[in-house]
Amino acid sequence: MSNSQARTVSLVLGSGGARGLAHIGVIDALDAAGFDIRAIAGCSMGALVGGVYAMGKLDLYRDWVCALERLDVLRLLDFSFQSTGLIKGDRIIEVLRKELGDTRIEDLPIRFTAVATDLDAQKEIWLEEGPLFDAVRASMAIPTVFTPAKWRGRRLVDGGLLNPIPIAPTLRYPNDLTVAVNLGGRPDLKLQQEEEAEPRGPREDEETAGRYHEAIAKFVDDVTARLAQKMPWSDSPPELNLFDVVNRSFDVMQTTLARLKIAAYAPNLIIDIPRNVCLTYEYYRAEEIIHVGREKTEAALATLAEQTGPGTD
């Protein structure tokens, strides 16, 4: 598709933790195919990636997130002693502001909406003005995990609580296509087989780092193994802990709501990202998650081209 023939796109980026890094690959594939993204609505990680793209800083964010290792992810968590959430979430936002800068949503060259949930009014909120990363922080506030964000006297949490794939905000714009990215797609058996076949050798950092670094790395690995239900010393799965229950419950709810939203609004193209591409917190697997997003988008675009026939692209 040449630039002169580029079709305009309203892009909907759903929520789903680290799976949201697949949105980067989705955008890469759309750009490479010559589509002109003119409006974005995002929820949670979809709000983050969409907002960064609207800023024109997606390349910088990609380089930063792809360089993250397990310990880096852990250091970004500012644990809270409040009863409203385990993590305050301020540290990651300040790091992003430092790395990428900030801007006001109304000054972005692309129309942008971050979707959050108002806890007290019990309704979704469309954030379309004010500092970008304030809106992103509100949209990403997973209940019980992150403390609620305060915005104009409201207490806001993750938009995925009510609308994990926010198609409605984009319907106001007369673009050629509405493309929605669903991060709760059916599991991909190929991905599971590849993970099971991956060799489990000793980690490089555990071989070269000092004792203190080794101890921290082992702790992170043990926590990761427990959360992933892969405890090497037991053949039977352990009991679910609080994090597991909250995470899986939220995931089930979002998957169900996403199906309802897609059925109600019927976007022109749906890009399904398998929900087993990674675990919610595996941000250190950015490169492979981005690759899956790009791969699934290219396949979806090929199917779209077959359906619409020659002459439309």
CSV table of C-alpha atoms in Angstrom, one decimal:
chain,number,residue,atom,x,y,z
A,1,MET,CA,0.0,0.0,0.0
A,2,SER,CA,1.6,3.3,-1.0
A,3,ASN,CA,1.3,6.4,1.1
A,4,SER,CA,-1.1,8.0,-1.4
A,5,GLN,CA,-3.4,5.0,-1.0
A,6,ALA,CA,-3.0,4.8,2.8
A,7,ARG,CA,-6.2,4.0,4.7
A,8,THR,CA,-6.9,5.9,7.8
A,9,VAL,CA,-7.3,3.9,11.0
A,10,SER,CA,-8.9,4.3,14.4
A,11,LEU,CA,-6.9,2.0,16.6
A,12,VAL,CA,-8.2,0.3,19.8
A,13,LEU,CA,-5.6,-1.1,22.2
A,14,GLY,CA,-6.9,-3.4,24.9
A,15,SER,CA,-5.7,-4.2,28.4
A,16,GLY,CA,-3.8,-7.3,29.5
A,17,GLY,CA,-0.6,-6.6,31.5
A,18,ALA,CA,2.7,-7.4,29.8
A,19,ARG,CA,0.8,-8.8,26.9
A,20,GLY,CA,0.2,-5.1,26.1
A,21,LEU,CA,3.7,-5.0,24.7
A,22,ALA,CA,2.3,-6.8,21.7
A,23,HIS,CA,0.7,-3.4,20.8
A,24,ILE,CA,4.1,-2.2,19.8
A,25,GLY,CA,4.4,-5.0,17.2
A,26,VAL,CA,0.8,-4.3,16.0
A,27,ILE,CA,1.7,-0.6,15.4
A,28,ASP,CA,4.9,-1.5,13.7
A,29,ALA,CA,3.0,-3.8,11.3
A,30,LEU,CA,0.3,-1.2,10.6
A,31,ASP,CA,2.9,1.5,9.9
A,32,ALA,CA,4.9,-0.8,7.7
A,33,ALA,CA,1.8,-1.7,5.7
A,34,GLY,CA,1.1,2.1,5.1
A,35,PHE,CA,-1.9,2.6,7.3
A,36,ASP,CA,-2.4,6.1,8.7
A,37,ILE,CA,-3.3,5.9,12.4
A,38,ARG,CA,-5.3,9.0,13.3
A,39,ALA,CA,-7.1,8.1,16.5
A,40,ILE,CA,-6.3,5.8,19.4
A,41,ALA,CA,-8.3,4.6,22.3
A,42,GLY,CA,-6.4,2.6,24.9
A,43,CYS,CA,-7.0,0.9,28.2
A,44,SER,CA,-4.2,0.1,30.8
A,45,MET,CA,-1.1,-1.0,28.8
A,46,GLY,CA,-3.0,-0.1,25.7
A,47,ALA,CA,-3.2,3.5,27.0
A,48,LEU,CA,0.5,3.5,27.7
A,49,VAL,CA,1.6,2.2,24.3
A,50,GLY,CA,-1.0,4.2,22.4
A,51,GLY,CA,-0.1,7.4,24.3
A,52,VAL,CA,3.6,7.0,23.7
A,53,TYR,CA,3.0,6.3,20.0
A,54,ALA,CA,0.8,9.5,19.8
A,55,MET,CA,3.8,11.4,21.3
A,56,GLY,CA,6.1,10.1,18.6
A,57,LYS,CA,8.2,8.4,21.2
A,58,LEU,CA,7.4,4.7,20.5
A,59,ASP,CA,11.0,3.9,19.3
A,60,LEU,CA,12.5,5.3,22.5
A,61,TYR,CA,10.0,3.4,24.6
A,62,ARG,CA,10.7,0.2,22.7
A,63,ASP,CA,14.4,0.5,23.3
A,64,TRP,CA,13.9,1.1,26.9
A,65,VAL,CA,11.5,-1.7,27.6
A,66,CYS,CA,13.5,-4.2,25.6
A,67,ALA,CA,16.5,-3.5,27.8
A,68,LEU,CA,14.6,-4.4,31.0
A,69,GLU,CA,15.6,-7.5,32.8
A,70,ARG,CA,13.8,-9.2,35.7
A,71,LEU,CA,15.6,-7.2,38.4
A,72,ASP,CA,14.9,-4.0,36.5
A,73,VAL,CA,11.2,-4.7,36.5
A,74,LEU,CA,11.3,-5.4,40.3
A,75,ARG,CA,13.1,-2.1,40.9
A,76,LEU,CA,10.3,-0.2,39.2
A,77,LEU,CA,7.8,-1.3,41.8
A,78,ASP,CA,7.2,1.1,44.7
A,79,PHE,CA,5.5,-1.1,47.2
A,80,SER,CA,2.7,0.5,49.2
A,81,PHE,CA,1.8,0.1,52.8
A,82,GLN,CA,-1.7,1.4,52.1
A,83,SER,CA,-4.7,-0.9,52.2
A,84,THR,CA,-5.9,0.3,48.8
A,85,GLY,CA,-3.2,-1.4,46.7
A,86,LEU,CA,0.1,-3.3,46.9
A,87,ILE,CA,2.0,-0.9,44.6
A,88,LYS,CA,1.7,2.9,44.4
A,89,GLY,CA,2.6,3.0,40.7
A,90,ASP,CA,4.2,6.4,40.9
A,91,ARG,CA,7.8,5.3,40.3
A,92,ILE,CA,7.2,3.8,36.9
A,93,ILE,CA,5.3,6.9,35.8
A,94,GLU,CA,8.1,9.2,36.9
A,95,VAL,CA,10.7,7.0,35.1
A,96,LEU,CA,8.6,7.2,31.9
A,97,ARG,CA,8.4,10.9,32.3
A,98,LYS,CA,12.1,11.1,32.7
A,99,GLU,CA,12.8,8.9,29.7
A,100,LEU,CA,10.2,10.2,27.3
A,101,GLY,CA,9.0,13.6,28.6
A,102,ASP,CA,5.4,14.4,29.0
A,103,THR,CA,2.7,16.3,27.1
A,104,ARG,CA,-0.9,17.2,27.4
A,105,ILE,CA,-3.4,14.9,25.6
A,106,GLU,CA,-5.1,17.8,23.8
A,107,ASP,CA,-1.7,18.8,22.2
A,108,LEU,CA,-1.0,15.3,20.7
A,109,PRO,CA,-1.0,15.2,16.9
A,110,ILE,CA,-3.2,12.0,17.1
A,111,ARG,CA,-6.6,12.0,18.8
A,112,PHE,CA,-6.2,10.0,22.0
A,113,THR,CA,-8.4,8.6,24.7
A,114,ALA,CA,-7.3,6.7,27.8
A,115,VAL,CA,-10.1,4.8,29.5
A,116,ALA,CA,-10.3,4.4,33.3
A,117,THR,CA,-13.0,3.4,35.8
A,118,ASP,CA,-14.5,5.8,38.3
A,119,LEU,CA,-14.9,3.7,41.5
A,120,ASP,CA,-17.5,5.9,43.2
A,121,ALA,CA,-19.6,6.7,40.1
A,122,GLN,CA,-19.3,3.1,38.9
A,123,LYS,CA,-18.8,4.1,35.3
A,124,GLU,CA,-16.0,4.3,32.7
A,125,ILE,CA,-14.3,7.6,32.2
A,126,TRP,CA,-12.7,8.9,29.0
A,127,LEU,CA,-9.6,10.9,29.7
A,128,GLU,CA,-9.0,13.2,26.7
A,129,GLU,CA,-7.2,16.2,28.3
A,130,GLY,CA,-4.6,17.0,30.8
A,131,PRO,CA,-1.1,15.4,31.3
A,132,LEU,CA,-0.7,12.2,29.3
A,133,PHE,CA,1.0,10.2,31.9
A,134,ASP,CA,-1.6,11.2,34.6
A,135,ALA,CA,-4.2,9.6,32.3
A,136,VAL,CA,-2.0,6.5,31.7
A,137,ARG,CA,-1.5,6.1,35.5
A,138,ALA,CA,-5.2,6.1,36.1
A,139,SER,CA,-6.0,3.7,33.2
A,140,MET,CA,-3.4,1.2,34.5
A,141,ALA,CA,-4.4,1.1,38.2
A,142,ILE,CA,-5.3,-2.6,38.5
A,143,PRO,CA,-7.6,-2.9,41.6
A,144,THR,CA,-5.8,-4.3,44.7
A,145,VAL,CA,-2.4,-4.3,42.8
A,146,PHE,CA,-2.0,-0.5,42.2
A,147,THR,CA,-3.5,2.2,44.4
A,148,PRO,CA,-6.3,4.2,42.8
A,149,ALA,CA,-5.3,7.4,40.9
A,150,LYS,CA,-6.8,10.7,42.0
A,151,TRP,CA,-8.2,12.8,39.1
A,152,ARG,CA,-10.3,15.9,39.7
A,153,GLY,CA,-11.7,14.6,42.9
A,154,ARG,CA,-12.4,11.2,41.5
A,155,ARG,CA,-10.8,7.9,42.4
A,156,LEU,CA,-9.9,6.1,39.2
A,157,VAL,CA,-8.8,2.5,38.6
A,158,ASP,CA,-8.0,0.3,35.5
A,159,GLY,CA,-10.4,0.9,32.6
A,160,GLY,CA,-10.3,-2.8,32.0
A,161,LEU,CA,-12.7,-3.2,35.0
A,162,LEU,CA,-15.5,-2.1,32.7
A,163,ASN,CA,-14.1,-1.8,29.2
A,164,PRO,CA,-11.0,-3.8,28.4
A,165,ILE,CA,-11.2,-3.1,24.7
A,166,PRO,CA,-12.5,0.5,24.3
A,167,ILE,CA,-14.0,0.7,20.8
A,168,ALA,CA,-16.7,3.2,21.5
A,169,PRO,CA,-14.4,6.3,21.9
A,170,THR,CA,-13.1,5.8,18.3
A,171,LEU,CA,-16.6,5.7,16.7
A,172,ARG,CA,-16.7,9.5,16.6
A,173,TYR,CA,-14.0,9.7,14.0
A,174,PRO,CA,-14.7,9.1,10.3
A,175,ASN,CA,-11.7,6.9,9.6
A,176,ASP,CA,-11.7,4.2,7.0
A,177,LEU,CA,-11.1,1.3,9.4
A,178,THR,CA,-11.5,0.5,13.1
A,179,VAL,CA,-8.8,-1.9,14.2
A,180,ALA,CA,-9.1,-3.5,17.6
A,181,VAL,CA,-6.4,-5.4,19.5
A,182,ASN,CA,-7.7,-8.1,21.9
A,183,LEU,CA,-5.1,-9.3,24.4
A,184,GLY,CA,-7.3,-12.1,25.6
A,185,GLY,CA,-7.2,-14.2,22.5
A,186,ARG,CA,-7.4,-18.0,22.5
A,187,PRO,CA,-4.2,-19.7,23.7
A,188,ASP,CA,-1.7,-20.6,21.0
A,189,LEU,CA,-0.5,-24.2,21.4
A,190,LYS,CA,2.6,-23.4,19.4
A,191,LEU,CA,3.7,-20.8,21.9
A,192,GLN,CA,3.2,-23.3,24.8
A,193,GLN,CA,5.2,-26.0,23.0
A,194,GLU,CA,8.1,-23.5,22.3
A,195,GLU,CA,8.2,-22.5,26.0
A,196,GLU,CA,8.2,-26.1,27.2
A,197,ALA,CA,11.0,-27.0,24.7
A,198,GLU,CA,13.2,-24.1,25.8
A,199,PRO,CA,16.4,-25.3,27.5
A,200,ARG,CA,16.6,-24.5,31.3
A,201,GLY,CA,20.3,-23.9,31.7
A,202,PRO,CA,21.8,-21.7,34.5
A,203,ARG,CA,21.2,-18.0,34.1
A,204,GLU,CA,24.2,-15.9,33.0
A,205,ASP,CA,23.8,-13.3,35.7
A,206,GLU,CA,23.8,-15.9,38.4
A,207,GLU,CA,27.1,-17.2,37.1
A,208,THR,CA,28.8,-13.8,37.0
A,209,ALA,CA,27.2,-11.6,39.5
A,210,GLY,CA,28.3,-11.2,43.2
A,211,ARG,CA,26.6,-13.0,46.1
A,212,TYR,CA,24.1,-10.2,46.7
A,213,HIS,CA,23.0,-10.0,43.1
A,214,GLU,CA,22.7,-13.8,43.0
A,215,ALA,CA,20.5,-13.9,46.1
A,216,ILE,CA,18.2,-11.2,44.6
A,217,ALA,CA,18.0,-13.0,41.3
A,218,LYS,CA,17.2,-16.3,43.0
A,219,PHE,CA,14.5,-14.7,45.0
A,220,VAL,CA,12.9,-13.2,41.8
A,221,ASP,CA,13.2,-16.5,40.1
A,222,ASP,CA,11.5,-18.3,43.0
A,223,VAL,CA,8.6,-15.8,43.0
A,224,THR,CA,8.3,-16.0,39.3
A,225,ALA,CA,8.2,-19.8,39.4
A,226,ARG,CA,5.5,-19.8,42.1
A,227,LEU,CA,3.3,-17.3,40.2
A,228,ALA,CA,3.8,-19.2,37.0
A,229,GLN,CA,2.7,-22.4,38.7
A,230,LYS,CA,6.0,-24.1,37.8
A,231,MET,CA,7.4,-25.1,41.1
A,232,PRO,CA,10.2,-27.5,40.3
A,233,TRP,CA,10.0,-29.4,43.6
A,234,SER,CA,6.4,-30.4,43.2
A,235,ASP,CA,4.6,-32.5,40.6
A,236,SER,CA,1.2,-31.1,41.6
A,237,PRO,CA,0.2,-27.4,41.2
A,238,PRO,CA,0.3,-25.4,44.5
A,239,GLU,CA,-2.6,-23.7,46.1
A,240,LEU,CA,-3.5,-20.3,44.5
A,241,ASN,CA,-2.2,-17.4,46.5
A,242,LEU,CA,-3.9,-13.9,46.7
A,243,PHE,CA,-2.0,-12.6,43.6
A,244,ASP,CA,-3.0,-15.6,41.5
A,245,VAL,CA,-6.7,-15.3,42.5
A,246,VAL,CA,-6.9,-11.6,41.8
A,247,ASN,CA,-4.9,-11.8,38.5
A,248,ARG,CA,-6.8,-14.8,37.1
A,249,SER,CA,-10.2,-13.4,38.2
A,250,PHE,CA,-9.4,-10.0,36.5
A,251,ASP,CA,-8.3,-11.8,33.4
A,252,VAL,CA,-11.4,-13.9,33.2
A,253,MET,CA,-13.6,-10.8,33.6
A,254,GLN,CA,-11.7,-8.9,31.0
A,255,THR,CA,-11.9,-11.7,28.5
A,256,THR,CA,-15.6,-12.0,28.9
A,257,LEU,CA,-16.2,-8.2,28.7
A,258,ALA,CA,-13.9,-8.0,25.6
A,259,ARG,CA,-16.1,-10.5,23.8
A,260,LEU,CA,-19.2,-8.5,24.6
A,261,LYS,CA,-17.6,-5.2,23.4
A,262,ILE,CA,-16.4,-6.7,20.2
A,263,ALA,CA,-19.9,-8.2,19.5
A,264,ALA,CA,-21.6,-4.9,20.2
A,265,TYR,CA,-19.3,-2.6,18.1
A,266,ALA,CA,-18.0,-5.0,15.5
A,267,PRO,CA,-14.6,-3.4,14.4
A,268,ASN,CA,-13.5,-3.8,10.8
A,269,LEU,CA,-10.4,-5.8,11.9
A,270,ILE,CA,-9.7,-7.7,15.2
A,271,ILE,CA,-6.2,-8.7,16.0
A,272,ASP,CA,-6.2,-11.5,18.7
A,273,ILE,CA,-3.1,-11.8,20.8
A,274,PRO,CA,-3.0,-15.2,22.5
A,275,ARG,CA,-3.5,-14.9,26.3
A,276,ASN,CA,-0.7,-17.4,26.9
A,277,VAL,CA,1.9,-15.3,25.1
A,278,CYS,CA,3.3,-14.3,28.6
A,279,LEU,CA,2.3,-13.9,32.2
A,280,THR,CA,0.9,-10.6,33.4
A,281,TYR,CA,4.2,-9.4,34.9
A,282,GLU,CA,6.7,-10.7,32.4
A,283,TYR,CA,7.7,-7.3,31.0
A,284,TYR,CA,11.3,-8.5,30.6
A,285,ARG,CA,10.2,-10.7,27.6
A,286,ALA,CA,9.4,-7.5,25.6
A,287,GLU,CA,11.2,-8.5,22.4
A,288,GLU,CA,9.4,-11.8,21.9
A,289,ILE,CA,6.0,-10.3,22.9
A,290,ILE,CA,6.5,-7.5,20.4
A,291,HIS,CA,7.3,-10.1,17.7
A,292,VAL,CA,4.1,-12.0,18.4
A,293,GLY,CA,2.1,-8.7,18.0
A,294,ARG,CA,3.8,-8.0,14.7
A,295,GLU,CA,3.3,-11.5,13.5
A,296,LYS,CA,-0.4,-11.7,14.4
A,297,THR,CA,-1.1,-8.3,12.8
A,298,GLU,CA,0.6,-9.3,9.5
A,299,ALA,CA,-1.5,-12.4,9.4
A,300,ALA,CA,-4.7,-10.5,10.1
A,301,LEU,CA,-3.8,-7.9,7.4
A,302,ALA,CA,-3.3,-10.7,4.9
A,303,THR,CA,-6.7,-12.1,5.7
A,304,LEU,CA,-8.2,-8.6,5.4
A,305,ALA,CA,-6.6,-8.2,2.0
A,306,GLU,CA,-8.1,-11.5,0.8
A,307,GLN,CA,-11.5,-10.6,2.0
A,308,THR,CA,-11.6,-7.1,0.5
A,309,GLY,CA,-10.0,-8.2,-2.8
A,310,PRO,CA,-7.5,-6.4,-5.1
A,311,GLY,CA,-7.6,-2.6,-5.5
A,312,THR,CA,-8.5,-1.8,-1.9
A,313,ASP,CA,-4.9,-1.6,-0.7
